[in-house]
Short mmCIF file of C-alpha atoms in Angstrom, two decimals:
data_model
loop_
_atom_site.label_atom_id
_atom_site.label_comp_id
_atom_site.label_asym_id
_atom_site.label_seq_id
_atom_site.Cartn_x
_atom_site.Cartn_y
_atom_site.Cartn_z
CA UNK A 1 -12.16 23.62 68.58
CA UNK A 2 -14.60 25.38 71.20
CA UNK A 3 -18.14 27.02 69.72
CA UNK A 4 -19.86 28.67 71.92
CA UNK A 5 -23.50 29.80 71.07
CA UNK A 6 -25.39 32.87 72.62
CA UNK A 7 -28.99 33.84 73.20
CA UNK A 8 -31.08 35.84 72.59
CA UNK A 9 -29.12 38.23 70.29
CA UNK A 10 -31.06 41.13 71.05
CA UNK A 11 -33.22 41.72 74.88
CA UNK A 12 -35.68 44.62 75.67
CA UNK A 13 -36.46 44.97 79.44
CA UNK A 14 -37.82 47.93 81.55
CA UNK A 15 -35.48 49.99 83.71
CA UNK A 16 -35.54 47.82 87.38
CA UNK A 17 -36.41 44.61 85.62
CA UNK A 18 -34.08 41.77 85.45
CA UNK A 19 -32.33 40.22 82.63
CA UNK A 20 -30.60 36.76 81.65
CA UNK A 21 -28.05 36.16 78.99
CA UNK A 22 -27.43 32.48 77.97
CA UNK A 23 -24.63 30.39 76.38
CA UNK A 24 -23.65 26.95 75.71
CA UNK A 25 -19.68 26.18 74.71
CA UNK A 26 -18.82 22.84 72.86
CA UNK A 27 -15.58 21.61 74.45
CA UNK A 28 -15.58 19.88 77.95
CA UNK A 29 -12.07 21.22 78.86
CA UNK A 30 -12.66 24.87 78.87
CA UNK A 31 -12.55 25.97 82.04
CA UNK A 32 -13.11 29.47 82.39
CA UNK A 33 -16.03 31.49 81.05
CA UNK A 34 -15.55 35.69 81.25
CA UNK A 35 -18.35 37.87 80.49
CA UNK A 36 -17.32 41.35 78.58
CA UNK A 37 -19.71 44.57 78.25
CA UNK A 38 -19.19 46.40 74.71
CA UNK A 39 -20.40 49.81 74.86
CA UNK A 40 -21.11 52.12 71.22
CA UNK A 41 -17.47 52.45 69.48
CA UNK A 42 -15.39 50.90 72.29
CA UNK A 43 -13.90 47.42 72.68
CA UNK A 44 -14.94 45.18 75.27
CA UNK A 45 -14.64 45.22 79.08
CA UNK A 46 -14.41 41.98 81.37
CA UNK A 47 -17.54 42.79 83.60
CA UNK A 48 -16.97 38.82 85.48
CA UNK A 49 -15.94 35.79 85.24
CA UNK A 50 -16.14 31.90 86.75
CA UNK A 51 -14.04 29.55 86.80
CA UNK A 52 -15.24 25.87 86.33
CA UNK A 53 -14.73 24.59 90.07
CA UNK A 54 -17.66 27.43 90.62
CA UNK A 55 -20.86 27.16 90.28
CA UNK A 56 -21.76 30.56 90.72
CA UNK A 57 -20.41 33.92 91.23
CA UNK A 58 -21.89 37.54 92.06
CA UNK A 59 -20.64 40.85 91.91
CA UNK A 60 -23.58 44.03 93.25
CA UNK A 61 -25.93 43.22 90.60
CA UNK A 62 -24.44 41.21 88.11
CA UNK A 63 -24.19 37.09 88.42
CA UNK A 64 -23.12 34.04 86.47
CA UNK A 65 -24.09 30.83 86.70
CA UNK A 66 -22.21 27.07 85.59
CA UNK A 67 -23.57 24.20 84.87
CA UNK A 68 -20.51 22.01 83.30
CA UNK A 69 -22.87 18.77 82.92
CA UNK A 70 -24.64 20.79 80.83
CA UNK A 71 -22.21 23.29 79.42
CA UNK A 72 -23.71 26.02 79.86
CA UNK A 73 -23.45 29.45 82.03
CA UNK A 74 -25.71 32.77 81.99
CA UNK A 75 -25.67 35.89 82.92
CA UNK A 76 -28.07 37.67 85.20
CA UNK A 77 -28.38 41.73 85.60
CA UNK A 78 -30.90 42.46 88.51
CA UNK A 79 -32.58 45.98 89.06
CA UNK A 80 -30.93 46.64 85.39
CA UNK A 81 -30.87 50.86 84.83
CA UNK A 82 -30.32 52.64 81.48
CA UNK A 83 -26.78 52.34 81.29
CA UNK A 84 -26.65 49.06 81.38
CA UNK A 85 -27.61 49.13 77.71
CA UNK A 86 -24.40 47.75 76.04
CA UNK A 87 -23.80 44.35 73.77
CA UNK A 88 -22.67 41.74 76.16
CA UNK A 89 -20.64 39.14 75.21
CA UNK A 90 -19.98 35.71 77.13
CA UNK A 91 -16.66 33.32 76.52
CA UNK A 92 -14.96 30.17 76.94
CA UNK A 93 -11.60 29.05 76.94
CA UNK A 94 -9.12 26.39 78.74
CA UNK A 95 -6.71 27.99 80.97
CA UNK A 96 -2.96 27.78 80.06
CA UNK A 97 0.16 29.67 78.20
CA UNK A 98 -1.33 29.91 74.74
CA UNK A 99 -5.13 29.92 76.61
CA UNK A 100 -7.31 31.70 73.51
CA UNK A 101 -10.65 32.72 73.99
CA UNK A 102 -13.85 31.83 71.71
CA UNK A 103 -16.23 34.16 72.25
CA UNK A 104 -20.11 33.94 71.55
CA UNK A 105 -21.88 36.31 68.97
CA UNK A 106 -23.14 38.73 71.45
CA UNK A 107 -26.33 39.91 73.12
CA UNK A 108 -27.77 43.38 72.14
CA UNK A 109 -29.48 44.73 75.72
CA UNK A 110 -31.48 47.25 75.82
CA UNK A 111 -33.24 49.27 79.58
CA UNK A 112 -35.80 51.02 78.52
CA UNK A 113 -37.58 53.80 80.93
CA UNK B 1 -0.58 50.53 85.94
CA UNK B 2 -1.81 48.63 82.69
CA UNK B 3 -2.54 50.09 79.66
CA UNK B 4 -3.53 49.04 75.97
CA UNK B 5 -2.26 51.73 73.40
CA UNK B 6 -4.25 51.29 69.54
CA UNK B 7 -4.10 53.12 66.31
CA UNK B 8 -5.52 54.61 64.44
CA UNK B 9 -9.47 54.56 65.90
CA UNK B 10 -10.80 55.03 62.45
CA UNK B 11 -9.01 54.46 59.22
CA UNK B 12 -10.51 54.68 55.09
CA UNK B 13 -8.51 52.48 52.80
CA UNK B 14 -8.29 52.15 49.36
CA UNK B 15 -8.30 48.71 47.81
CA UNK B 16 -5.12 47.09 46.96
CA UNK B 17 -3.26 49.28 49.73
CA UNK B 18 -1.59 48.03 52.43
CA UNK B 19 -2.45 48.58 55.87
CA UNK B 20 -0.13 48.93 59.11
CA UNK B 21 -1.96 48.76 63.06
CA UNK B 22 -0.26 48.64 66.15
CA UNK B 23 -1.11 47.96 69.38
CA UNK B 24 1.07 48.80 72.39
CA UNK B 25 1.27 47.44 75.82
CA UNK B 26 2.19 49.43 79.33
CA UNK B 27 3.18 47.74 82.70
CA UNK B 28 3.16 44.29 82.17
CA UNK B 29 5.76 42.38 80.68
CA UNK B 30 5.58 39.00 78.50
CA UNK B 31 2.02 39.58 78.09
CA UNK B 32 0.16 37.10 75.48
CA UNK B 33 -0.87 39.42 72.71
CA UNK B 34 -4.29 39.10 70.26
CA UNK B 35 -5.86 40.28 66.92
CA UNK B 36 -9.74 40.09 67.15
CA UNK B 37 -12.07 41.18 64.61
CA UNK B 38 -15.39 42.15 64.67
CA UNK B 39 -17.60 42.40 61.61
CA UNK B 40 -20.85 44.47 62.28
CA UNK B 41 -23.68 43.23 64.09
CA UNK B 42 -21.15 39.76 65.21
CA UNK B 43 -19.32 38.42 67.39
CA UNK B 44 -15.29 38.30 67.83
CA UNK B 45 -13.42 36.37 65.63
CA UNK B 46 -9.60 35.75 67.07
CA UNK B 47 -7.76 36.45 63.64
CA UNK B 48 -3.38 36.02 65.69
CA UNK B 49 -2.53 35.28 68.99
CA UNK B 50 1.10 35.62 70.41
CA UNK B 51 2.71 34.28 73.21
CA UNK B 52 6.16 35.90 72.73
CA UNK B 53 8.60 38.38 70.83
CA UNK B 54 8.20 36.94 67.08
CA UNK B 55 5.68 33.71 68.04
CA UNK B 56 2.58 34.46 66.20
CA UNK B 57 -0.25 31.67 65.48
CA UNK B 58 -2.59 32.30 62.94
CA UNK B 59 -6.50 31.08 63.73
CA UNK B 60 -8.00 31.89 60.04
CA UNK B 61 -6.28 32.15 56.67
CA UNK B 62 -6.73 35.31 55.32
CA UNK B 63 -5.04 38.81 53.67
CA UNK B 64 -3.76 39.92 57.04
CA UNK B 65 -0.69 39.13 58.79
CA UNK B 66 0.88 39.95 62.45
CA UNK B 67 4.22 40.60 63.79
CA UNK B 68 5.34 41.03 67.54
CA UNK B 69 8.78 42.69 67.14
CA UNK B 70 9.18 43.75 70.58
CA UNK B 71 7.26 42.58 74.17
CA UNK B 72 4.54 44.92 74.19
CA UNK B 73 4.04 45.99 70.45
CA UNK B 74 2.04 43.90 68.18
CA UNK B 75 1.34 44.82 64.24
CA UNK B 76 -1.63 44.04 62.15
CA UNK B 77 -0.38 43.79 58.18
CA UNK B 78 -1.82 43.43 54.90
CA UNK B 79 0.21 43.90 51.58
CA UNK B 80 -3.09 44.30 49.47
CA UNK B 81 -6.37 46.02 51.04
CA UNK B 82 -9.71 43.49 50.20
CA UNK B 83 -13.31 45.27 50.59
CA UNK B 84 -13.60 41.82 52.59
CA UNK B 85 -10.94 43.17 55.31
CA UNK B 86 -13.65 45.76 56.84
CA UNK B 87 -14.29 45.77 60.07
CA UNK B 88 -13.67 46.72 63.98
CA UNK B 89 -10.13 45.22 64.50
CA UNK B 90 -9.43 44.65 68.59
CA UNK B 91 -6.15 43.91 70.24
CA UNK B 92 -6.19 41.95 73.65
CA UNK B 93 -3.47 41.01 75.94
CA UNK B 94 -3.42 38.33 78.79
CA UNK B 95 -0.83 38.79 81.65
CA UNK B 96 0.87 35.40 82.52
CA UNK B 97 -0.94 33.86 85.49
CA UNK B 98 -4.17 35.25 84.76
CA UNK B 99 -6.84 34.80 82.63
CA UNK B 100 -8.62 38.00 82.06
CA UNK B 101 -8.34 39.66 78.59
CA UNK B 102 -7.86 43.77 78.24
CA UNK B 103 -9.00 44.94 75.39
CA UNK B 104 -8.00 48.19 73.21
CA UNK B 105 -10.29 50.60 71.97
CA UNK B 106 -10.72 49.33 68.57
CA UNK B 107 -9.96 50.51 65.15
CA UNK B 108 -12.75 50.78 62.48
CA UNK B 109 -10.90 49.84 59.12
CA UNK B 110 -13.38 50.61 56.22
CA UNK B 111 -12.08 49.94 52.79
CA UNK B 112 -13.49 51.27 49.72
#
């Protein structure tokens, strides 16, 4: 089945700095990679997503990047501000009826002032 | 518009009990339904999935068990409470066609 690993697990940046979230997934056929933004208490909410005839995709200040030779996509926050302090979380799965999602173990982000 | 409906958002079980969540869909119909877990400090581990009324795949044996008795409802079970089953339970759907996931609010089962 799909593994998907995530780095780092835990990122400190200043308020207006930038940040980058990395993963790698396992299985050559998934083909679409959502990112999801857990705040304190709450479940996750899809923030984007790509699709694997993309190579990249932006959205204000958040983008992803895919690299399918390599397997691997990232996120990227630009001009990040406090509330963008939240546990991200990227994905991977193949598109289809019974499509099921493997997630990666998270990324703990923290904006400091 | 849609809506995810889960219960309770915090729950304190004894072991050996049994345990009943629900999860409730609005404004979609023939949605794929999933169980997540979360243990603290990981990731999300995808515990049932269902892609219709009483179709329920199971991704890791284990205590708990699912149920989709109507469209939009999906159950969480266990007959017998571990200290093992702890931990932030999520339910997802998927409308047909797309491939985004909403995701409930959680419930934080802590057994004791």
């Amino acid at each position: 089945g799909e593994n998907v690993e995530q780095h780092p697990s835990t990122l400190s940046v200043q308020e207006g700095d930038s940040a980058v979230i990395k993963c790698t997934y396992s299985d050559s056929a998934s083909n679409y990679f959502p990112w999801y933004k857990q705040e304190l208490g709450k479940g996750p909410q899809l923030i984007i997503d790509i699709r694997s005839n993309v190579g990249e995709k932006k959205d204000q200040r958040i983008a992803v990047t895919l690299n399918k030779t390599a397997k691997h996509f990232s996120l990227h926050i630009t001009e990040t501000q406090p509330e963008d302090s939240a546990v991200y979380f990227c994905a991977a799965s193949v598109t289809g009826t019974a499509s099921k999602l493997t997630f990666g173990t998270g990324t703990r982000l923290q904006v400091t002032l | 518009s849609q809506t995810i409906h889960q219960w309770p958002a915090t729950l304190v079980q004894p072991v050996g009990s049994p345990l009943s969540l629900e999860c409730t869909v609005e404004g979609t119909s023939n949605p794929n339904l999933y169980w997540y877990r979360q243990a603290a400090g990981r990731g999300l581990q995808l515990l049932f999935y269902s892609v219709g009324i009483g179709q329920i795949s199971s991704e890791v044996p284990q205590n708990l068990s699912a149920s989709r008795p109507q469209d939009r409802q999906f159950i969480l079970s266990s007959k017998k409470l571990l200290l093992s089953d702890s931990g932030f339970y999520l339910c997802a759907f998927r409308d047909r066609g797309l491939d985004g996931y909403t995701f409930g609010s959680g419930t934080r089962l802590t057994v004791v």
